[in-house]
Every structure is written in structure tokens, then in C-alpha cells.
Tab-separated table of C-alpha atoms and ligand atoms in Angstrom:
chain	number	residue	atom	x	y	z
A	240	MET	CA	71.487	21.423	6.104
A	241	GLU	CA	69.955	18.299	6.267
A	242	GLY	CA	67.428	18.828	4.063
A	243	GLU	CA	70.078	19.983	1.919
A	244	ARG	CA	71.516	16.545	2.271
A	245	ALA	CA	69.090	14.897	2.026
A	246	ALA	CA	68.594	16.751	-1.603
A	247	ARG	CA	72.041	16.223	-2.649
A	248	SER	CA	71.366	12.351	-1.202
A	249	GLU	CA	68.984	12.303	-3.890
A	250	ALA	CA	70.382	13.760	-6.981
A	251	LEU	CA	73.302	11.484	-6.482
A	252	ALA	CA	70.951	8.510	-6.616
A	253	ARG	CA	68.496	9.572	-9.203
A	254	PRO	CA	71.014	11.936	-11.437
A	255	CYS	CA	69.396	14.724	-12.996
A	256	GLY	CA	66.528	14.255	-15.780
A	257	TRP	CA	65.899	10.733	-13.936
A	258	ARG	CA	61.978	11.652	-14.169
A	259	THR	CA	62.560	12.581	-17.498
A	260	LEU	CA	64.214	9.765	-18.848
A	261	ARG	CA	62.216	6.969	-16.924
A	262	ALA	CA	59.501	8.763	-18.718
A	263	MET	CA	61.037	8.290	-22.060
A	264	ALA	CA	60.772	5.097	-23.691
A	265	PRO	CA	64.119	3.020	-23.225
A	266	SER	CA	64.548	3.150	-26.751
A	267	SER	CA	63.914	7.374	-27.220
A	268	PRO	CA	66.960	8.047	-29.516
A	269	ILE	CA	68.704	11.315	-27.796
A	270	PRO	CA	67.670	14.635	-29.677
A	271	ALA	CA	70.466	16.958	-31.769
A	272	ALA	CA	70.475	20.169	-30.987
A	273	ARG	CA	68.452	22.182	-33.538
A	274	ARG	CA	70.491	24.620	-34.462
A	275	THR	CA	72.329	21.803	-36.447
A	276	GLU	CA	69.050	21.447	-38.496
A	277	ARG	CA	70.257	24.627	-40.393
A	278	PHE	CA	73.709	23.673	-40.832
A	279	HIS	CA	74.006	22.207	-44.323
A	280	TYR	CA	77.298	21.337	-46.325
A	281	ALA	CA	76.313	20.602	-49.850
A	282	ILE	CA	79.700	19.585	-50.893
A	283	ARG	CA	79.711	16.716	-48.682
A	284	ASN	CA	76.604	15.844	-48.036
A	285	VAL	CA	76.404	14.438	-51.643
A	286	VAL	CA	78.964	11.839	-51.277
A	287	ALA	CA	76.270	9.870	-49.285
A	288	HIS	CA	75.218	8.973	-52.376
A	289	ALA	CA	77.948	8.108	-54.490
A	290	ARG	CA	79.727	6.299	-51.551
A	291	ALA	CA	76.178	4.440	-51.659
A	292	LEU	CA	76.929	3.688	-55.089
A	293	GLU	CA	80.436	2.296	-54.723
A	294	GLU	CA	78.591	-0.077	-52.432
A	295	ARG	CA	76.977	-1.902	-55.646
A	296	GLY	CA	80.514	-2.270	-56.907
A	297	ARG	CA	80.498	0.795	-59.302
A	298	ALA	CA	83.189	3.373	-60.098
A	299	VAL	CA	83.050	6.321	-58.910
A	300	ARG	CA	85.224	10.104	-59.785
A	301	TYR	CA	84.476	12.054	-57.144
A	302	LEU	CA	84.760	15.797	-59.384
A	303	ASN	CA	83.107	17.633	-55.618
A	304	ILE	CA	85.637	18.228	-53.533
A	305	GLY	CA	88.656	21.040	-54.237
A	306	ASP	CA	91.723	19.068	-53.396
A	307	PRO	CA	94.464	19.088	-55.128
A	308	THR	CA	96.735	16.691	-53.801
A	309	LEU	CA	94.127	13.481	-54.947
A	310	TYR	CA	95.251	15.094	-58.182
A	311	GLY	CA	99.458	14.722	-57.710
A	312	TYR	CA	99.613	18.171	-56.650
A	313	ALA	CA	102.567	18.223	-54.058
A	314	PRO	CA	103.533	20.501	-51.424
A	315	PRO	CA	106.558	22.142	-52.451
A	316	PRO	CA	110.060	20.567	-50.512
A	317	GLU	CA	111.190	22.867	-48.152
A	318	ILE	CA	107.772	23.366	-45.898
A	319	VAL	CA	107.498	19.019	-46.340
A	320	GLU	CA	111.360	19.145	-44.966
A	321	ALA	CA	110.606	22.270	-42.202
A	322	LEU	CA	107.336	19.942	-41.304
A	323	ALA	CA	109.889	16.542	-40.923
A	324	ARG	CA	111.946	18.566	-38.838
A	325	ALA	CA	109.325	20.213	-36.190
A	326	LEU	CA	108.471	16.496	-36.210
A	327	ARG	CA	112.385	15.511	-35.608
A	328	ASP	CA	113.110	18.009	-33.351
A	329	ARG	CA	109.897	16.882	-30.824
A	330	LYS	CA	108.122	20.069	-31.579
A	331	HIS	CA	104.650	18.131	-30.128
A	332	GLY	CA	103.784	20.736	-27.901
A	333	TYR	CA	100.866	23.517	-27.817
A	334	ALA	CA	101.477	26.437	-29.672
A	335	PRO	CA	100.281	29.780	-28.874
A	336	SER	CA	96.680	30.250	-28.870
A	337	GLU	CA	97.397	32.821	-31.632
A	338	GLY	CA	99.707	30.992	-34.022
A	339	LEU	CA	103.863	30.837	-33.166
A	340	ARG	CA	105.447	34.097	-33.346
A	341	GLU	CA	107.856	33.596	-36.468
A	342	ALA	CA	104.464	31.668	-38.355
A	343	ARG	CA	102.674	35.329	-37.834
A	344	GLU	CA	105.798	37.483	-38.767
A	345	ALA	CA	106.087	35.038	-41.890
A	346	ILE	CA	102.344	35.701	-42.388
A	347	ALA	CA	102.440	39.305	-41.967
A	348	ARG	CA	105.903	40.364	-44.077
A	349	HIS	CA	103.547	38.275	-46.898
A	350	MET	CA	100.930	40.636	-46.302
A	351	THR	CA	103.171	43.714	-46.261
A	352	THR	CA	105.424	42.680	-48.666
A	353	ARG	CA	103.173	41.083	-51.141
A	354	ARG	CA	99.882	41.947	-50.287
A	355	ALA	CA	100.932	45.623	-49.922
A	356	ALA	CA	98.628	45.658	-47.500
A	357	ARG	CA	100.905	46.546	-44.163
A	358	THR	CA	100.275	43.936	-41.347
A	359	GLU	CA	102.322	43.367	-37.969
A	360	PRO	CA	101.732	40.146	-35.964
A	361	SER	CA	100.278	41.314	-33.603
A	362	ASP	CA	97.409	41.373	-36.262
A	363	VAL	CA	97.470	37.841	-37.343
A	364	VAL	CA	95.511	34.601	-35.681
A	365	VAL	CA	96.487	31.459	-36.942
A	366	GLY	CA	93.578	28.944	-37.113
A	367	ALA	CA	93.149	25.278	-38.425
A	368	GLY	CA	92.926	26.032	-42.057
A	369	ALA	CA	90.696	29.424	-42.781
A	370	SER	CA	87.855	27.610	-42.050
A	371	GLU	CA	88.463	28.175	-38.739
A	372	ALA	CA	89.938	31.371	-38.416
A	373	ALA	CA	86.593	32.680	-40.100
A	374	ASP	CA	85.243	30.558	-37.578
A	375	LEU	CA	86.872	31.974	-34.751
A	376	LEU	CA	86.556	35.910	-36.109
A	377	LEU	CA	82.243	35.682	-37.097
A	378	SER	CA	81.942	33.894	-33.314
A	379	ALA	CA	83.068	37.192	-32.283
A	380	LEU	CA	81.347	39.337	-33.967
A	381	VAL	CA	78.051	38.222	-34.835
A	382	GLU	CA	74.837	37.700	-31.796
A	383	PRO	CA	72.191	35.668	-32.576
A	384	GLY	CA	70.016	37.960	-35.115
A	385	ASP	CA	72.889	39.531	-36.672
A	386	GLU	CA	73.298	39.856	-39.937
A	387	VAL	CA	76.102	38.721	-42.433
A	388	LEU	CA	75.649	39.258	-46.609
A	389	THR	CA	76.948	36.530	-48.281
A	390	PRO	CA	77.424	36.259	-52.346
A	391	VAL	CA	75.189	33.961	-54.368
A	392	PRO	CA	76.635	30.982	-54.913
A	393	SER	CA	78.872	30.823	-52.311
A	394	TYR	CA	81.246	28.729	-50.566
A	395	PRO	CA	78.932	26.971	-47.887
A	396	LEU	CA	81.341	27.283	-44.561
A	397	TYR	CA	79.888	31.067	-43.838
A	398	GLY	CA	76.408	30.163	-43.757
A	399	ALA	CA	76.970	26.887	-42.381
A	400	ILE	CA	78.829	29.080	-39.528
A	401	LEU	CA	76.606	31.558	-39.574
A	402	ALA	CA	73.344	28.904	-38.644
A	403	LYS	CA	75.491	27.266	-35.692
A	404	LEU	CA	75.389	31.461	-34.266
A	405	GLY	CA	72.028	31.374	-34.634
A	406	ALA	CA	73.104	34.382	-36.845
A	407	VAL	CA	70.837	35.779	-40.348
A	408	GLU	CA	72.707	34.897	-43.685
A	409	ARG	CA	71.753	37.168	-45.986
A	410	THR	CA	72.720	36.918	-49.489
A	411	TYR	CA	74.060	39.014	-52.448
A	412	ARG	CA	74.010	38.088	-56.648
A	413	LEU	CA	76.749	36.906	-58.118
A	414	ARG	CA	76.124	37.537	-62.428
A	415	PRO	CA	77.039	35.110	-64.683
A	416	GLU	CA	76.490	37.745	-67.274
A	417	LEU	CA	78.804	39.926	-65.360
A	418	ASP	CA	81.640	36.991	-65.236
A	419	TRP	CA	80.602	36.026	-61.889
A	420	GLY	CA	81.103	40.106	-61.180
A	421	PRO	CA	78.904	40.836	-57.553
A	422	ASP	CA	75.556	42.803	-58.469
A	423	LEU	CA	76.537	45.981	-55.934
A	424	ASP	CA	73.242	48.173	-56.459
A	425	GLU	CA	71.296	44.752	-54.750
A	426	LEU	CA	74.291	44.129	-52.253
A	427	ALA	CA	73.881	48.009	-51.244
A	428	SER	CA	70.321	47.885	-50.972
A	429	ARG	CA	71.013	44.571	-48.183
A	430	ILE	CA	73.102	45.940	-45.705
A	431	GLY	CA	71.174	46.899	-42.842
A	432	PRO	CA	71.351	48.545	-39.328
A	433	ARG	CA	71.913	44.468	-38.174
A	434	THR	CA	74.434	43.820	-40.990
A	435	ARG	CA	77.948	43.079	-39.513
A	436	ALA	CA	79.706	41.794	-41.987
A	437	VAL	CA	79.988	41.110	-46.174
A	438	VAL	CA	82.214	38.368	-46.879
A	439	VAL	CA	84.294	38.241	-50.375
A	440	ILE	CA	85.820	35.139	-51.838
A	441	HIS	CA	88.400	36.624	-54.211
A	442	PRO	CA	88.906	34.992	-56.251
A	443	ASN	CA	86.233	32.950	-56.045
A	444	ASN	CA	84.769	29.476	-55.673
A	445	PRO	CA	82.591	27.803	-56.380
A	446	THR	CA	83.250	30.215	-60.341
A	447	GLY	CA	86.350	30.841	-60.577
A	448	ALA	CA	85.898	34.552	-60.760
A	449	VAL	CA	88.236	38.185	-60.799
A	450	TRP	CA	86.829	40.505	-60.371
A	451	SER	CA	88.647	43.917	-62.189
A	452	ARG	CA	90.175	46.516	-59.958
A	453	ASP	CA	87.434	49.103	-61.056
A	454	VAL	CA	84.671	46.231	-59.705
A	455	LEU	CA	86.679	46.247	-56.066
A	456	ALA	CA	87.139	49.772	-56.202
A	457	SER	CA	82.840	49.859	-56.396
A	458	LEU	CA	82.561	47.659	-54.272
A	459	LEU	CA	85.172	49.351	-51.649
A	460	ALA	CA	83.557	52.717	-51.884
A	461	VAL	CA	79.984	50.958	-50.821
A	462	LEU	CA	81.435	49.795	-48.107
A	463	ALA	CA	83.385	53.305	-46.964
A	464	LYS	CA	79.812	54.380	-46.459
A	465	CYS	CA	79.261	51.980	-43.950
A	466	PRO	CA	82.434	51.891	-40.823
A	467	ASN	CA	81.063	49.355	-38.947
A	468	VAL	CA	80.353	46.674	-41.474
A	469	VAL	CA	83.687	44.130	-41.449
A	470	LEU	CA	84.374	43.138	-44.935
A	471	ILE	CA	85.309	39.910	-44.327
A	472	ALA	CA	88.524	39.345	-47.390
A	473	ASP	CA	88.765	35.400	-48.151
A	474	GLU	CA	91.453	35.213	-50.637
A	475	VAL	CA	92.729	31.992	-50.127
A	476	TYR	CA	92.857	31.318	-53.656
A	477	ALA	CA	95.166	34.574	-54.068
A	478	ASP	CA	98.220	32.865	-55.514
A	479	LEU	CA	95.870	30.526	-58.132
A	480	ALA	CA	94.454	33.576	-60.053
A	481	PHE	CA	95.762	32.380	-63.350
A	482	ASP	CA	97.125	35.817	-64.616
A	483	GLY	CA	98.989	36.473	-61.161
A	484	PRO	CA	97.219	37.217	-57.740
A	485	PRO	CA	94.829	40.173	-57.638
A	486	PRO	CA	95.079	43.123	-55.655
A	487	ALA	CA	94.410	42.691	-51.615
A	488	LEU	CA	90.998	44.023	-50.294
A	489	ALA	CA	93.301	45.125	-47.134
A	490	ALA	CA	95.611	46.908	-49.393
A	491	LEU	CA	92.932	48.762	-51.550
A	492	ALA	CA	90.918	49.542	-48.461
A	493	GLY	CA	93.666	50.995	-46.736
A	494	ASP	CA	91.825	52.342	-43.291
A	495	GLY	CA	89.080	53.553	-45.473
A	496	VAL	CA	87.212	49.887	-45.151
A	497	PRO	CA	88.010	46.999	-41.872
A	498	VAL	CA	89.407	44.789	-43.555
A	499	VAL	CA	89.876	41.151	-41.907
A	500	THR	CA	92.042	39.013	-44.488
A	501	LEU	CA	91.387	35.318	-44.597
A	502	ASP	CA	94.025	33.047	-46.328
A	503	SER	CA	94.957	29.383	-46.239
A	504	PHE	CA	98.099	27.677	-46.604
A	505	SER	CA	95.775	24.815	-47.647
A	506	LYS	CA	95.196	25.762	-51.606
A	507	SER	CA	97.782	27.047	-52.798
A	508	TYR	CA	101.034	24.644	-50.765
A	509	LEU	CA	98.649	22.073	-51.243
A	510	VAL	CA	98.411	21.051	-48.032
A	511	PRO	CA	94.554	21.075	-46.872
A	512	GLY	CA	95.494	18.550	-44.683
A	513	TRP	CA	97.583	20.661	-42.671
A	514	ARG	CA	95.215	22.801	-41.275
A	515	VAL	CA	97.177	26.230	-41.345
A	516	GLY	CA	95.517	29.158	-42.054
A	517	TRP	CA	95.065	32.900	-40.524
A	518	LEU	CA	93.230	35.662	-40.030
A	519	ALA	CA	94.267	39.478	-40.560
A	520	PHE	CA	93.324	42.870	-39.595
A	521	GLY	CA	93.263	45.566	-41.163
A	522	ARG	CA	94.493	48.837	-40.273
A	523	HIS	CA	91.244	50.628	-39.861
A	524	PRO	CA	90.701	52.417	-36.202
A	525	SER	CA	86.823	50.405	-36.102
A	526	LEU	CA	89.398	47.001	-36.296
A	527	GLY	CA	90.437	47.927	-32.294
A	528	ALA	CA	90.690	46.446	-28.780
A	529	GLU	CA	87.639	44.806	-28.583
A	530	LEU	CA	86.944	42.479	-31.528
A	531	ARG	CA	90.896	41.480	-31.870
A	532	GLY	CA	90.034	40.372	-27.713
A	533	ALA	CA	87.444	38.283	-28.237
A	534	VAL	CA	89.112	36.847	-31.289
A	535	ARG	CA	92.022	35.707	-29.479
A	536	LYS	CA	89.653	35.023	-25.723
A	537	LEU	CA	88.480	32.328	-28.378
A	538	ALA	CA	91.531	31.783	-29.851
A	539	GLU	CA	92.517	30.744	-25.906
A	540	GLY	CA	89.054	28.377	-25.702
A	541	ARG	CA	90.913	25.863	-27.902
A	542	LEU	CA	94.121	26.089	-26.724
A	543	CYS	CA	95.724	26.306	-30.064
A	544	SER	CA	95.385	25.353	-34.422
A	545	PRO	CA	97.898	22.112	-34.904
A	546	GLY	CA	101.089	23.048	-33.577
A	547	PRO	CA	103.805	20.835	-35.866
A	548	PRO	CA	102.374	22.843	-39.456
A	549	GLN	CA	102.989	25.960	-37.870
A	550	HIS	CA	107.010	25.510	-38.331
A	551	ALA	CA	106.569	25.303	-41.437
A	552	VAL	CA	104.876	29.069	-42.613
A	553	ALA	CA	107.986	30.741	-42.720
A	554	ALA	CA	109.773	28.298	-45.109
A	555	GLY	CA	106.743	28.219	-47.201
A	556	LEU	CA	105.809	32.078	-47.118
A	557	ASP	CA	110.020	33.375	-47.013
A	558	GLY	CA	110.846	30.134	-49.419
A	559	PRO	CA	111.125	30.433	-52.989
A	560	ARG	CA	108.032	29.422	-54.345
A	561	THR	CA	108.461	28.494	-57.479
A	562	HIS	CA	106.162	25.501	-57.363
A	563	LEU	CA	103.556	28.223	-57.470
A	564	ALA	CA	104.137	29.114	-61.553
A	565	ASP	CA	103.676	25.133	-62.468
A	566	VAL	CA	100.977	24.465	-60.642
A	567	VAL	CA	98.561	27.574	-61.551
A	568	SER	CA	99.567	26.674	-65.066
A	569	ARG	CA	97.980	23.422	-65.422
A	570	MET	CA	95.536	24.466	-63.434
A	571	ARG	CA	94.984	27.149	-65.632
A	572	ALA	CA	94.653	24.505	-68.521
A	573	SER	CA	92.495	22.465	-67.101
A	574	ALA	CA	89.670	25.028	-65.972
A	575	GLU	CA	90.039	26.726	-69.570
A	576	HIS	CA	89.523	22.981	-71.195
A	577	VAL	CA	86.044	22.630	-68.798
A	578	ALA	CA	85.100	25.761	-69.383
A	579	ALA	CA	85.643	25.078	-73.304
A	580	ARG	CA	84.780	22.493	-73.679
A	581	MET	CA	81.357	23.007	-71.942
A	582	ALA	CA	80.862	25.541	-73.396
A	583	ARG	CA	80.099	23.517	-76.477
A	584	ILE	CA	77.969	21.407	-75.636
A	585	PRO	CA	74.251	22.099	-76.872
A	586	GLY	CA	72.517	24.649	-74.260
A	587	VAL	CA	75.005	24.607	-71.806
A	588	SER	CA	77.212	27.705	-71.170
A	589	CYS	CA	80.004	28.270	-68.513
A	590	VAL	CA	81.331	30.987	-68.206
A	591	PRO	CA	85.896	30.712	-67.892
A	592	PRO	CA	87.409	30.693	-64.793
A	593	ARG	CA	90.168	33.079	-63.945
A	594	ALA	CA	92.222	31.526	-60.920
A	595	ALA	CA	92.145	28.469	-58.687
A	596	PHE	CA	90.019	24.964	-60.072
A	597	TYR	CA	86.138	25.576	-60.247
A	598	ALA	CA	84.405	25.669	-62.966
A	599	MET	CA	80.116	26.753	-62.970
A	600	PRO	CA	78.945	26.106	-66.224
A	601	ARG	CA	74.809	25.903	-65.979
A	602	VAL	CA	73.185	22.900	-68.048
A	603	PRO	CA	69.454	22.544	-69.103
A	604	LEU	CA	67.070	20.299	-66.908
A	605	ARG	CA	64.164	18.553	-67.350
A	606	ALA	CA	60.871	20.842	-66.548
A	607	GLY	CA	60.771	20.223	-62.773
A	608	GLN	CA	63.891	18.810	-62.473
A	609	THR	CA	66.500	20.488	-59.981
A	610	ASP	CA	70.314	20.551	-59.789
A	611	GLU	CA	71.030	18.648	-57.170
A	612	ARG	CA	68.341	15.432	-59.190
A	613	TRP	CA	70.399	16.371	-62.721
A	614	VAL	CA	73.715	15.766	-60.367
A	615	LEU	CA	72.243	12.454	-58.597
A	616	ASP	CA	70.757	11.114	-62.680
A	617	LEU	CA	74.714	11.813	-64.205
A	618	LEU	CA	76.256	10.448	-60.876
A	619	GLU	CA	73.819	6.797	-61.207
A	620	ALA	CA	73.928	7.192	-65.236
A	621	THR	CA	78.007	8.266	-65.704
A	622	GLY	CA	80.248	7.787	-61.817
A	623	ASN	CA	80.916	11.133	-62.250
A	624	LEU	CA	80.106	13.011	-59.064
A	625	LEU	CA	79.369	17.310	-59.341
A	626	VAL	CA	78.302	19.627	-56.516
A	627	HIS	CA	74.371	21.155	-57.281
A	628	GLY	CA	74.309	24.888	-57.562
A	629	SER	CA	71.497	24.784	-55.012
A	630	GLY	CA	74.303	23.597	-52.863
A	631	PHE	CA	75.953	27.151	-53.316
A	632	HIS	CA	72.454	28.788	-52.224
A	633	MET	CA	71.764	28.843	-56.432
A	634	ALA	CA	67.935	28.486	-57.344
A	635	PRO	CA	67.063	24.533	-57.616
A	636	GLU	CA	65.596	25.250	-61.403
A	637	ASP	CA	68.300	27.316	-62.731
A	638	GLY	CA	70.603	24.597	-63.466
A	639	PHE	CA	73.864	25.497	-61.900
A	640	VAL	CA	76.808	22.833	-61.458
A	641	ARG	CA	80.216	23.234	-60.138
A	642	VAL	CA	82.769	20.922	-61.522
A	643	VAL	CA	86.511	20.762	-59.676
A	644	THR	CA	88.358	21.324	-62.521
A	645	LEU	CA	91.490	18.918	-61.181
A	646	PRO	CA	92.259	16.478	-63.175
A	647	SER	CA	94.501	16.222	-66.115
A	648	VAL	CA	93.459	17.605	-69.290
A	649	ALA	CA	92.920	13.334	-70.770
A	650	GLU	CA	91.300	12.903	-67.284
A	651	LEU	CA	88.590	15.239	-67.824
A	652	ASP	CA	87.935	14.588	-71.591
A	653	VAL	CA	86.761	11.265	-70.103
A	654	VAL	CA	84.576	12.900	-67.563
A	655	LEU	CA	82.984	15.769	-70.028
A	656	ASP	CA	82.796	12.639	-72.912
A	657	ALA	CA	80.286	11.665	-70.047
A	658	ILE	CA	78.761	14.633	-69.479
A	659	GLU	CA	78.232	15.407	-73.058
A	660	GLY	CA	77.128	11.778	-73.779
A	661	PHE	CA	74.455	12.190	-71.229
A	662	VAL	CA	73.152	15.843	-71.671
A	663	HIS	CA	72.835	14.837	-75.243
A	664	ARG	CA	70.319	11.630	-74.429
A	665	ALA	CA	68.622	13.516	-71.922
A	666	ASP	CA	67.608	16.010	-75.114
A	667	ALA	CA	67.149	13.872	-76.984
A	668	ALA	CA	64.807	11.955	-74.159
A	669	GLY	CA	62.945	15.655	-74.857
A	670	GLY	CA	64.648	16.184	-71.378
A	671	GLY	CA	66.778	19.678	-72.153
A	672	ALA	CA	65.143	22.620	-70.931
B	265	PLP	C1	86.245	30.422	-50.568
B	265	PLP	C2	87.241	29.393	-49.524
B	265	PLP	N1	87.428	29.734	-48.200
B	265	PLP	C3	87.967	28.791	-47.078
B	265	PLP	C4	88.433	27.268	-47.425
B	265	PLP	C5	89.166	26.730	-46.167
B	265	PLP	O1	90.472	26.473	-46.473
B	265	PLP	P1	91.141	25.587	-45.242
B	265	PLP	O2	90.959	24.973	-45.807
B	265	PLP	O3	92.190	26.873	-45.019
B	265	PLP	O4	89.937	25.565	-44.025
B	265	PLP	C6	87.832	27.111	-48.967
B	265	PLP	C7	87.952	25.559	-49.263
B	265	PLP	O5	88.270	25.196	-50.445
B	265	PLP	C8	87.855	27.788	-49.571
B	265	PLP	O6	87.570	27.545	-50.726
């Protein structure tokens, strides 16, 4: 008893780690957790270089981040009014952890009627964007050392979450010669005993690809043989496909493949800062109470995603959705313009995007030059910021870059003139590959 009291007062007088602290130099920086070393997010990382350029007085055009609100796209008024009403009505409190009931009902209706994938409100969990929904799902699903297959090029969210979880990101290739379709043989060969999930981003970021029904069916046929592998269908761009939304993977899969769909208000309702997205469990019996319960438990651990914007979900999904026709036609015009002009630059090729606001051209590199170096050289020379393909896991020497195609055609022409001039100058200097 006496000894215990002495130990406690010793601990109070010299708090934990005191000995270690004394041993360290007074100015030693506090180390960061090692898991962060594997965490890269190229889309935002390149911004540091652009900011440095701006500090030197140069103007920078940011074509690195897919935020339509920066380019004159505005959300439909009915959702702005619904959010304003929620705020006026003092709906400032915590929402239920899994999301507001009326929001989940609207999402279930949207999935069931428009996406043809029968969904109940209890299948839905609302997150702070699809990003948080993906984090909740993967955190509930994978153990350290488990494997998840992601596409290459890939939107980096998934690798970032997996790095944090100590899970292994394995990749399957999307091939430009297949119009950025998947290499399904490779995908099948990469599924192993520790594979817990396959991520499909469809329509795709960063390529803008939309796959044919045949490709989707072949993909599902591969996965139907692996009932314990979850197909994570990131369909945040479905409403922004130029020829209408492609079929939902959950609808095509029925109860043949365990599909969890991710979707979001960010892109199709033009409110990325609201942080409203969701996951919806499909009907496959292996998506059972244990996994659903684990997602819910993790959702409870962060209390809830932002409450007020959830009051606008039903207004948006059940509303007229008339904004989409104009938005998609503007996005289509810009994306097709970029692809066509890029493909006319000697040495550059570009698969025309079929959705959203990205294109992934291939540019000529100098011998030994990486795609990141090309992007930084372009930034330095022209003030235009793109993202290097290796930020999406492409090989740095392959020379792919992602262009956000959101500006108007007239604004894009300024960027494309600059890129064209930059490529010509590199070629004239004997640099083009
Ligand atoms: C393919 C893809 N999935 C998910 C997200 C994240 O969406 P949210 O804003 O809903 O988190 C993005 C954002 O760019 C994306 O491109």
C-alpha cells in the first residue's frame, strides 16, 4: 500500500516518459507515427510547389483537383434551400451515427429505383463524403497484412486508407489500349487467400473511362467465384457519365457478388465541401450482420458525419435533378475538347474520357525524366498545375499525367496552348521521347 502510494507520487512528480525525455535533447522533434511514411496524396502534395511559385509572384492555374465549384458550377437551388432551412430551423445537433433516417430513406430509394439495386435504409451508412464511408468500410473489413486490389491508375484515397490500416494494396492495371478498361486476367490472377476486397472506380477517376456492359459482366463473373471478396464499387461519378449513368455494379451483381456501393453528393450535386457521401451494402448473404455491425460501431466512434447537409439529401435525390443535363453537357464539351486537342499534339496521346472531368494523356518525357519532373517543369514554365500519373501509381517513366478538364473550353484553350508550346519546346531541344 505504502509502496503503491510512493510509486504514484513518483509518477505524478515525474510524468511518464520523464526519463526518456531527460535523455533527449531539449529541442528533439516529436516523431510522427511510422504508418504516415507510406501515406501519399499526390493530388494535394503537388500544391506545395505551386504555392512556392505563387510566393515568387507567379500566377498558377490549378488543374490538379476535381472541384467543380471552382469553375462556375453551382449546386441545384433546392439543396441549398434545404440546407438553409435546416440551419434556420436550428438543426445544429448531432445526427444519428449511421445518418439521418430521411437521408438514408432517400438514398435507398435512389439506389432501388434509379440504380436498380434493391436497397433498404438499413443498408446505408452516411459518411463525411464517400471518403469517410470508404474509410469506415475498409477499417471494418481488413486486418493488417490483408490485401485489397485497387486499379492502376487509381484515385489515391484507397491506397492512403490501406497504408494507414497496415493493409497491403495490390493493384490491377487499367489499359489505355482497352480505353482504360481493366486487365481482367491480371485482376483474377492477383486475387489470393488474403484478398478481402477489390475496388472498382466506375466511372473512373483519373481516366474518365466508362466500361461496357460486357466488361462489367466479365468482372462480376471473376468475382462470383470469390464470395468472400467484397467488391467496393465507387460510383461517385455515375450521374456524370456523358451517355447517361452506366448500370450500377450492385444491380448487375444481384446476390451473386458481395457489392458495397460508394456514392456521394460531392460531384453530381456540386457540393464537395459539404462532406455528404454514403455506402450501401448489397444483398449478398456474406455481407452479414458482423461486417455491418463493425461499420456501424466505427461510425458510432466518430459520433456522426456533418448533420445539417444531410437534411438536403432527400431534397436533392428526390428533387427535379434538372441541373444534371446542363452540367453533364458542359463537362462533356470540356473533356472532349481536351482529349481532342491533346491527341493532336505530336508525341501526345489521349483516350477520350466518357464521364466526369478528368483526362489522362500520355506525354513525351526526356530520357531519365519522370512524370513528376515533367509536371513540375510544366508548372515552372507555364504556371499550369497537373498531377503526375505516378501519383496514381503509374510507372513514373510512362509519362501519364492527369488533367482536370473543368474550365470552360475558352479557358482550357489557354492551358492547352501552353502545354502544346511546352511540348514543342522540349521536342525542339531534343527532349521528346
Ligand atoms: C473516385 C472518387 N471517389 C471518391 C471521392 C471522394 O468523394 P467525397 O468528396 O464524397 O469524399 C473522389 C473525389 O474526388 C473520387 O474521385
